[in-house]
């Protein structure tokens, strides 16, 4: 008989811990040996197990990565925007974690453990697993877990007992939620609560997710304050200029503008330096540094020729980019948000074009969600400009488009739930 039900957290939490662990162990064993399980694993766990099997992660024993040295760990801590919100994370989670016999763990976007605090007994147990500052807890190293898996799927994940791919982690339960940078959507890392198997509580995931959202809100407040400081410096400078000019922070957010309609944000290349550059939304610009940002003065010259090549790189599990090459635009790279990576992959797949309703069906399974699609494509055009045409949406015919895919289709944009991306992940039967 085919399995007719799927495990969910409510069902697991209502069971005795030992009984739930035994059930999950039987499901995992069936998956690893090709047998028919009694019930289906949760989809997020099933997909993660599939990635682990493709990546060759050993399910029977753990792998310890090289720990970061003390200096390298401190350098990462200082460079991480998460350092700004560590006081908030401590206040919200450490006392709760300690009382519940858990620990709070904060990792960067690479899965490296930057901070770890909480119950002293549990900290010692974590040491025995190599779950310590400087360790790499990305999915491809230690298997399905509450740090690495949220980094891949970009949403909160609770992993209980034998849902961990590696057997040595089965005595643990962990709940992790990603934290993204509100300035550019970049993934900053994960905050995780972990503890022994018998300490599981179904509300832990909701708590961690709420605190992650509070951290993002605090980062947003800090960004607005920094933008106000830049505005106080830039506004008098811009007001004295003739022609078109804009002052932006390092992420392209506008602080002051003259000679053109105000825009919330301008897409900047991956690296920007004083001198001259070309931006799709502005054309040729002179770039001058400001305290906390840049002054972009538009050079009134003929519009440069369009770029001749666009390279979409979606081979990684967590980072994706689009690179524009050739023509007067020179070359520059822009890191993509998860949604824009999906959209551009679909446009590369449909070179003859796709209507808004077609893209809505590809992304959401609902052709009526055209407003969302059009809004996202208008944001994409801020950095690709005339390289994208519409009616239907497509790359222009004179642009050579290249897509760099992962080694295996199953690893394509693993965060994505878009029907068309899920279909592209499936390997045809031989």
Short mmCIF file of N, CA and C in Angstrom, two decimals, residues 62-186:
data_model
loop_
_atom_site.label_atom_id
_atom_site.label_comp_id
_atom_site.label_asym_id
_atom_site.label_seq_id
_atom_site.Cartn_x
_atom_site.Cartn_y
_atom_site.Cartn_z
N UNK A 62 29.29 11.57 11.21
CA UNK A 62 29.43 13.00 10.92
C UNK A 62 30.82 13.32 10.39
N UNK A 63 30.89 14.50 9.77
CA UNK A 63 32.15 14.99 9.22
C UNK A 63 32.46 16.32 9.90
N UNK A 64 33.65 16.45 10.43
CA UNK A 64 34.05 17.68 11.12
C UNK A 64 34.88 18.55 10.18
N UNK A 65 34.41 19.74 9.91
CA UNK A 65 35.17 20.66 9.07
C UNK A 65 36.27 21.32 9.90
N UNK A 66 37.21 21.92 9.22
CA UNK A 66 38.24 22.68 9.92
C UNK A 66 37.60 23.88 10.61
N UNK A 67 37.91 24.05 11.90
CA UNK A 67 37.42 25.21 12.61
C UNK A 67 38.15 26.46 12.14
N UNK A 68 37.44 27.57 12.13
CA UNK A 68 38.09 28.83 11.84
C UNK A 68 39.06 29.16 12.97
N UNK A 69 40.20 29.75 12.61
CA UNK A 69 41.11 30.24 13.63
C UNK A 69 40.51 31.40 14.39
N UNK A 70 41.08 31.72 15.55
CA UNK A 70 40.53 32.78 16.39
C UNK A 70 40.47 34.11 15.64
N UNK A 71 41.54 34.45 14.93
CA UNK A 71 41.56 35.73 14.20
C UNK A 71 40.53 35.75 13.08
N UNK A 72 40.43 34.64 12.35
CA UNK A 72 39.46 34.58 11.24
C UNK A 72 38.03 34.66 11.77
N UNK A 73 37.78 33.98 12.90
CA UNK A 73 36.45 34.03 13.50
C UNK A 73 36.10 35.45 13.92
N UNK A 74 37.04 36.14 14.57
CA UNK A 74 36.78 37.52 14.99
C UNK A 74 36.58 38.44 13.80
N UNK A 75 37.33 38.20 12.72
CA UNK A 75 37.16 39.02 11.51
C UNK A 75 35.76 38.84 10.94
N UNK A 76 35.29 37.60 10.90
CA UNK A 76 33.93 37.36 10.39
C UNK A 76 32.89 37.99 11.29
N UNK A 77 33.09 37.92 12.60
CA UNK A 77 32.13 38.53 13.51
C UNK A 77 32.05 40.03 13.30
N UNK A 78 33.19 40.68 13.17
CA UNK A 78 33.20 42.14 12.99
C UNK A 78 32.58 42.53 11.66
N UNK A 79 32.78 41.72 10.62
CA UNK A 79 32.29 42.06 9.29
C UNK A 79 30.80 41.77 9.13
N UNK A 80 30.25 40.91 9.97
CA UNK A 80 28.85 40.50 9.80
C UNK A 80 27.88 41.57 10.29
N UNK A 81 26.90 41.96 9.48
CA UNK A 81 25.85 42.86 9.97
C UNK A 81 25.07 42.28 11.14
N UNK A 82 25.15 40.95 11.34
CA UNK A 82 24.45 40.34 12.47
C UNK A 82 25.00 40.80 13.80
N UNK A 83 26.24 41.31 13.82
CA UNK A 83 26.80 41.84 15.06
C UNK A 83 25.94 42.97 15.61
N UNK A 84 25.28 43.73 14.69
CA UNK A 84 24.42 44.84 15.12
C UNK A 84 23.22 44.36 15.93
N UNK A 85 22.76 43.14 15.66
CA UNK A 85 21.54 42.67 16.30
C UNK A 85 21.80 41.57 17.35
N UNK A 86 23.06 41.31 17.65
CA UNK A 86 23.35 40.30 18.66
C UNK A 86 22.74 40.65 20.03
N UNK A 87 22.78 41.91 20.49
CA UNK A 87 22.12 42.21 21.77
C UNK A 87 20.64 41.85 21.76
N UNK A 88 19.97 42.14 20.64
CA UNK A 88 18.54 41.80 20.53
C UNK A 88 18.35 40.28 20.58
N UNK A 89 19.16 39.55 19.84
CA UNK A 89 19.03 38.10 19.82
C UNK A 89 19.29 37.50 21.20
N UNK A 90 20.28 38.03 21.89
CA UNK A 90 20.57 37.54 23.25
C UNK A 90 19.39 37.80 24.18
N UNK A 91 18.88 39.02 24.16
CA UNK A 91 17.78 39.37 25.06
C UNK A 91 16.55 38.51 24.80
N UNK A 92 16.29 38.22 23.53
CA UNK A 92 15.06 37.51 23.17
C UNK A 92 15.16 36.00 23.34
N UNK A 93 16.37 35.44 23.20
CA UNK A 93 16.45 33.97 23.09
C UNK A 93 17.32 33.27 24.13
N UNK A 94 18.38 33.90 24.61
CA UNK A 94 19.32 33.15 25.44
C UNK A 94 18.69 32.69 26.74
N UNK A 95 17.95 33.56 27.43
CA UNK A 95 17.33 33.14 28.70
C UNK A 95 16.30 32.04 28.47
N UNK A 96 15.54 32.15 27.37
CA UNK A 96 14.56 31.11 27.04
C UNK A 96 15.28 29.80 26.73
N UNK A 97 16.35 29.90 25.94
CA UNK A 97 17.10 28.70 25.59
C UNK A 97 17.69 28.03 26.82
N UNK A 98 18.24 28.82 27.71
CA UNK A 98 18.85 28.27 28.92
C UNK A 98 17.82 27.54 29.77
N UNK A 99 16.66 28.17 29.96
CA UNK A 99 15.61 27.55 30.78
C UNK A 99 15.07 26.28 30.15
N UNK A 100 15.05 26.24 28.83
CA UNK A 100 14.50 25.08 28.12
C UNK A 100 15.56 24.04 27.80
N UNK A 101 16.76 24.20 28.35
CA UNK A 101 17.89 23.29 28.08
C UNK A 101 18.21 23.27 26.59
N UNK A 102 18.31 24.48 26.04
CA UNK A 102 18.69 24.67 24.65
C UNK A 102 19.88 25.63 24.59
N UNK A 103 20.41 25.80 23.40
CA UNK A 103 21.42 26.82 23.14
C UNK A 103 20.98 27.64 21.93
N UNK A 104 21.40 28.90 21.91
CA UNK A 104 21.18 29.75 20.74
C UNK A 104 22.47 29.75 19.93
N UNK A 105 22.33 29.55 18.62
CA UNK A 105 23.48 29.54 17.72
C UNK A 105 23.19 30.52 16.58
N UNK A 106 24.18 31.37 16.27
CA UNK A 106 24.04 32.32 15.17
C UNK A 106 25.16 32.04 14.18
N UNK A 107 24.78 31.79 12.93
CA UNK A 107 25.74 31.45 11.87
C UNK A 107 25.68 32.48 10.76
N UNK A 108 26.75 32.57 9.98
CA UNK A 108 26.75 33.46 8.83
C UNK A 108 26.17 32.74 7.61
N UNK A 109 26.19 33.42 6.47
CA UNK A 109 25.57 32.86 5.26
C UNK A 109 26.30 31.65 4.72
N UNK A 110 27.53 31.42 5.17
CA UNK A 110 28.27 30.23 4.77
C UNK A 110 28.02 29.04 5.69
N UNK A 111 27.23 29.26 6.74
CA UNK A 111 26.97 28.19 7.70
C UNK A 111 28.01 28.11 8.80
N UNK A 112 28.93 29.06 8.90
CA UNK A 112 29.93 29.07 9.94
C UNK A 112 29.33 29.60 11.25
N UNK A 113 29.54 28.86 12.34
CA UNK A 113 29.04 29.27 13.64
C UNK A 113 29.85 30.47 14.13
N UNK A 114 29.17 31.62 14.30
CA UNK A 114 29.85 32.83 14.78
C UNK A 114 29.66 33.02 16.28
N UNK A 115 28.46 32.79 16.77
CA UNK A 115 28.18 32.96 18.20
C UNK A 115 27.37 31.76 18.68
N UNK A 116 27.55 31.42 19.97
CA UNK A 116 26.85 30.28 20.54
C UNK A 116 26.74 30.50 22.05
N UNK A 117 25.51 30.54 22.56
CA UNK A 117 25.29 30.83 23.98
C UNK A 117 24.09 30.03 24.48
N UNK A 118 24.01 29.84 25.81
CA UNK A 118 22.88 29.14 26.38
C UNK A 118 23.26 28.20 27.50
N UNK A 119 22.48 27.14 27.66
CA UNK A 119 22.65 26.19 28.75
C UNK A 119 24.04 25.55 28.72
N UNK A 120 24.76 25.62 29.84
CA UNK A 120 26.14 25.15 29.87
C UNK A 120 26.26 23.65 29.62
N UNK A 121 25.31 22.87 30.14
CA UNK A 121 25.35 21.42 29.91
C UNK A 121 25.18 21.10 28.43
N UNK A 122 24.25 21.80 27.79
CA UNK A 122 24.00 21.57 26.37
C UNK A 122 25.18 22.05 25.53
N UNK A 123 25.83 23.13 25.96
CA UNK A 123 27.01 23.60 25.24
C UNK A 123 28.09 22.52 25.22
N UNK A 124 28.26 21.83 26.33
CA UNK A 124 29.27 20.75 26.37
C UNK A 124 28.88 19.60 25.45
N UNK A 125 27.59 19.29 25.41
CA UNK A 125 27.12 18.24 24.49
C UNK A 125 27.33 18.66 23.04
N UNK A 126 27.11 19.94 22.76
CA UNK A 126 27.32 20.44 21.40
C UNK A 126 28.79 20.33 21.01
N UNK A 127 29.68 20.56 21.98
CA UNK A 127 31.11 20.43 21.69
C UNK A 127 31.43 19.03 21.17
N UNK A 128 30.79 18.01 21.74
CA UNK A 128 31.08 16.64 21.34
C UNK A 128 30.65 16.36 19.91
N UNK A 129 29.72 17.18 19.37
CA UNK A 129 29.29 17.04 17.98
C UNK A 129 30.07 17.94 17.03
N UNK A 130 30.94 18.76 17.59
CA UNK A 130 31.63 19.74 16.75
C UNK A 130 30.77 20.94 16.44
N UNK A 131 29.69 21.13 17.20
CA UNK A 131 28.78 22.25 17.01
C UNK A 131 29.29 23.41 17.85
N UNK A 132 30.36 24.03 17.39
CA UNK A 132 31.08 25.01 18.20
C UNK A 132 31.50 26.20 17.34
N UNK A 133 31.87 27.32 17.96
CA UNK A 133 32.25 28.50 17.18
C UNK A 133 33.34 28.20 16.17
N UNK A 134 33.11 28.68 14.94
CA UNK A 134 34.07 28.46 13.86
C UNK A 134 33.78 27.24 13.02
N UNK A 135 32.87 26.37 13.47
CA UNK A 135 32.56 25.15 12.71
C UNK A 135 31.65 25.47 11.52
N UNK A 136 31.71 24.62 10.50
CA UNK A 136 30.89 24.76 9.31
C UNK A 136 29.70 23.82 9.43
N UNK A 137 28.49 24.41 9.57
CA UNK A 137 27.27 23.60 9.69
C UNK A 137 26.36 23.78 8.48
N UNK A 138 26.97 24.00 7.33
CA UNK A 138 26.19 24.05 6.10
C UNK A 138 25.68 22.65 5.76
N UNK A 139 24.63 22.58 4.98
CA UNK A 139 23.99 21.31 4.68
C UNK A 139 24.93 20.33 3.99
N UNK A 140 25.75 20.82 3.08
CA UNK A 140 26.63 19.94 2.33
C UNK A 140 27.75 19.35 3.16
N UNK A 141 27.95 19.85 4.38
CA UNK A 141 29.00 19.34 5.26
C UNK A 141 28.43 18.40 6.31
N UNK A 142 27.37 18.83 7.01
CA UNK A 142 26.85 18.02 8.12
C UNK A 142 25.45 17.46 7.86
N UNK A 143 24.93 17.64 6.66
CA UNK A 143 23.62 17.08 6.34
C UNK A 143 22.47 17.97 6.78
N UNK A 144 21.26 17.46 6.67
CA UNK A 144 20.05 18.17 7.04
C UNK A 144 20.13 18.62 8.50
N UNK A 145 19.97 19.92 8.75
CA UNK A 145 20.03 20.43 10.12
C UNK A 145 19.39 21.81 10.18
N UNK A 146 19.21 22.31 11.40
CA UNK A 146 18.50 23.57 11.60
C UNK A 146 19.29 24.81 11.27
N UNK A 147 20.53 24.67 10.86
CA UNK A 147 21.33 25.80 10.37
C UNK A 147 21.45 25.74 8.86
N UNK A 148 22.00 24.63 8.36
CA UNK A 148 22.28 24.52 6.93
C UNK A 148 21.04 24.48 6.07
N UNK A 149 19.99 23.79 6.53
CA UNK A 149 18.79 23.67 5.69
C UNK A 149 18.05 25.00 5.53
N UNK A 150 17.84 25.80 6.60
CA UNK A 150 17.24 27.12 6.39
C UNK A 150 18.07 28.02 5.48
N UNK A 151 19.40 27.85 5.48
CA UNK A 151 20.23 28.64 4.56
C UNK A 151 19.92 28.30 3.11
N UNK A 152 19.59 27.04 2.84
CA UNK A 152 19.30 26.62 1.47
C UNK A 152 17.89 27.00 1.06
N UNK A 153 16.89 26.67 1.89
CA UNK A 153 15.50 26.89 1.48
C UNK A 153 15.01 28.29 1.80
N UNK A 154 15.79 29.05 2.59
CA UNK A 154 15.47 30.44 2.91
C UNK A 154 14.14 30.60 3.60
N UNK A 155 13.83 29.68 4.45
CA UNK A 155 12.64 29.81 5.29
C UNK A 155 12.89 29.03 6.59
N UNK A 156 12.12 29.29 7.66
CA UNK A 156 12.35 28.61 8.93
C UNK A 156 12.13 27.10 8.80
N UNK A 157 12.96 26.34 9.48
CA UNK A 157 12.88 24.88 9.43
C UNK A 157 13.13 24.32 10.83
N UNK A 158 12.27 23.38 11.24
CA UNK A 158 12.47 22.63 12.48
C UNK A 158 12.89 21.22 12.09
N UNK A 159 14.01 20.76 12.62
CA UNK A 159 14.52 19.42 12.31
C UNK A 159 14.57 18.63 13.61
N UNK A 160 13.87 17.51 13.63
CA UNK A 160 13.71 16.73 14.86
C UNK A 160 14.29 15.33 14.68
N UNK A 161 15.18 14.96 15.58
CA UNK A 161 15.70 13.59 15.67
C UNK A 161 16.18 13.06 14.33
N UNK A 162 15.58 11.95 13.85
CA UNK A 162 16.05 11.27 12.64
C UNK A 162 15.69 12.03 11.36
N UNK A 163 15.07 13.20 11.47
CA UNK A 163 14.98 14.05 10.29
C UNK A 163 16.36 14.60 9.93
N UNK A 164 17.28 14.65 10.91
CA UNK A 164 18.68 14.93 10.59
C UNK A 164 19.19 13.80 9.71
N UNK A 165 19.88 14.16 8.65
CA UNK A 165 20.36 13.13 7.72
C UNK A 165 21.44 12.26 8.34
N UNK A 166 22.30 12.86 9.16
CA UNK A 166 23.42 12.13 9.75
C UNK A 166 22.99 11.54 11.09
N UNK A 167 23.25 10.26 11.26
CA UNK A 167 22.72 9.51 12.42
C UNK A 167 23.21 10.05 13.76
N UNK A 168 24.45 10.55 13.81
CA UNK A 168 24.98 11.03 15.09
C UNK A 168 24.25 12.27 15.61
N UNK A 169 23.38 12.87 14.81
CA UNK A 169 22.64 14.06 15.24
C UNK A 169 21.22 13.72 15.69
N UNK A 170 20.88 12.43 15.73
CA UNK A 170 19.49 12.05 15.99
C UNK A 170 19.03 12.32 17.40
N UNK A 171 19.95 12.58 18.31
CA UNK A 171 19.54 12.89 19.69
C UNK A 171 19.29 14.38 19.89
N UNK A 172 19.19 15.12 18.78
CA UNK A 172 19.01 16.57 18.86
C UNK A 172 17.74 17.02 18.16
N UNK A 173 17.25 18.16 18.61
CA UNK A 173 16.18 18.86 17.91
C UNK A 173 16.64 20.30 17.71
N UNK A 174 16.36 20.87 16.56
CA UNK A 174 16.82 22.24 16.30
C UNK A 174 15.83 22.97 15.40
N UNK A 175 15.71 24.28 15.65
CA UNK A 175 14.82 25.13 14.86
C UNK A 175 15.59 26.37 14.46
N UNK A 176 15.67 26.63 13.16
CA UNK A 176 16.43 27.77 12.67
C UNK A 176 15.64 28.61 11.70
N UNK A 177 15.91 29.91 11.70
CA UNK A 177 15.26 30.84 10.78
C UNK A 177 16.30 31.74 10.14
N UNK A 178 16.21 31.96 8.83
CA UNK A 178 17.18 32.83 8.14
C UNK A 178 16.93 34.30 8.48
N UNK A 179 18.00 35.08 8.42
CA UNK A 179 17.93 36.54 8.58
C UNK A 179 18.50 37.16 7.32
N UNK A 180 17.72 38.02 6.67
CA UNK A 180 18.16 38.66 5.44
C UNK A 180 18.39 40.15 5.68
N UNK A 181 19.23 40.73 4.86
CA UNK A 181 19.56 42.15 4.95
C UNK A 181 18.44 42.95 4.28
N UNK A 182 17.72 43.79 5.02
CA UNK A 182 16.61 44.55 4.42
C UNK A 182 17.07 45.55 3.37
N UNK A 183 18.37 45.86 3.32
CA UNK A 183 18.85 46.82 2.33
C UNK A 183 18.91 46.24 0.93
N UNK A 184 19.23 44.95 0.82
CA UNK A 184 19.39 44.37 -0.51
C UNK A 184 18.89 42.94 -0.63
N UNK A 185 18.26 42.40 0.43
CA UNK A 185 17.73 41.04 0.38
C UNK A 185 18.79 39.97 0.50
N UNK A 186 20.03 40.36 0.78
CA UNK A 186 21.12 39.38 0.88
C UNK A 186 20.95 38.54 2.14
#
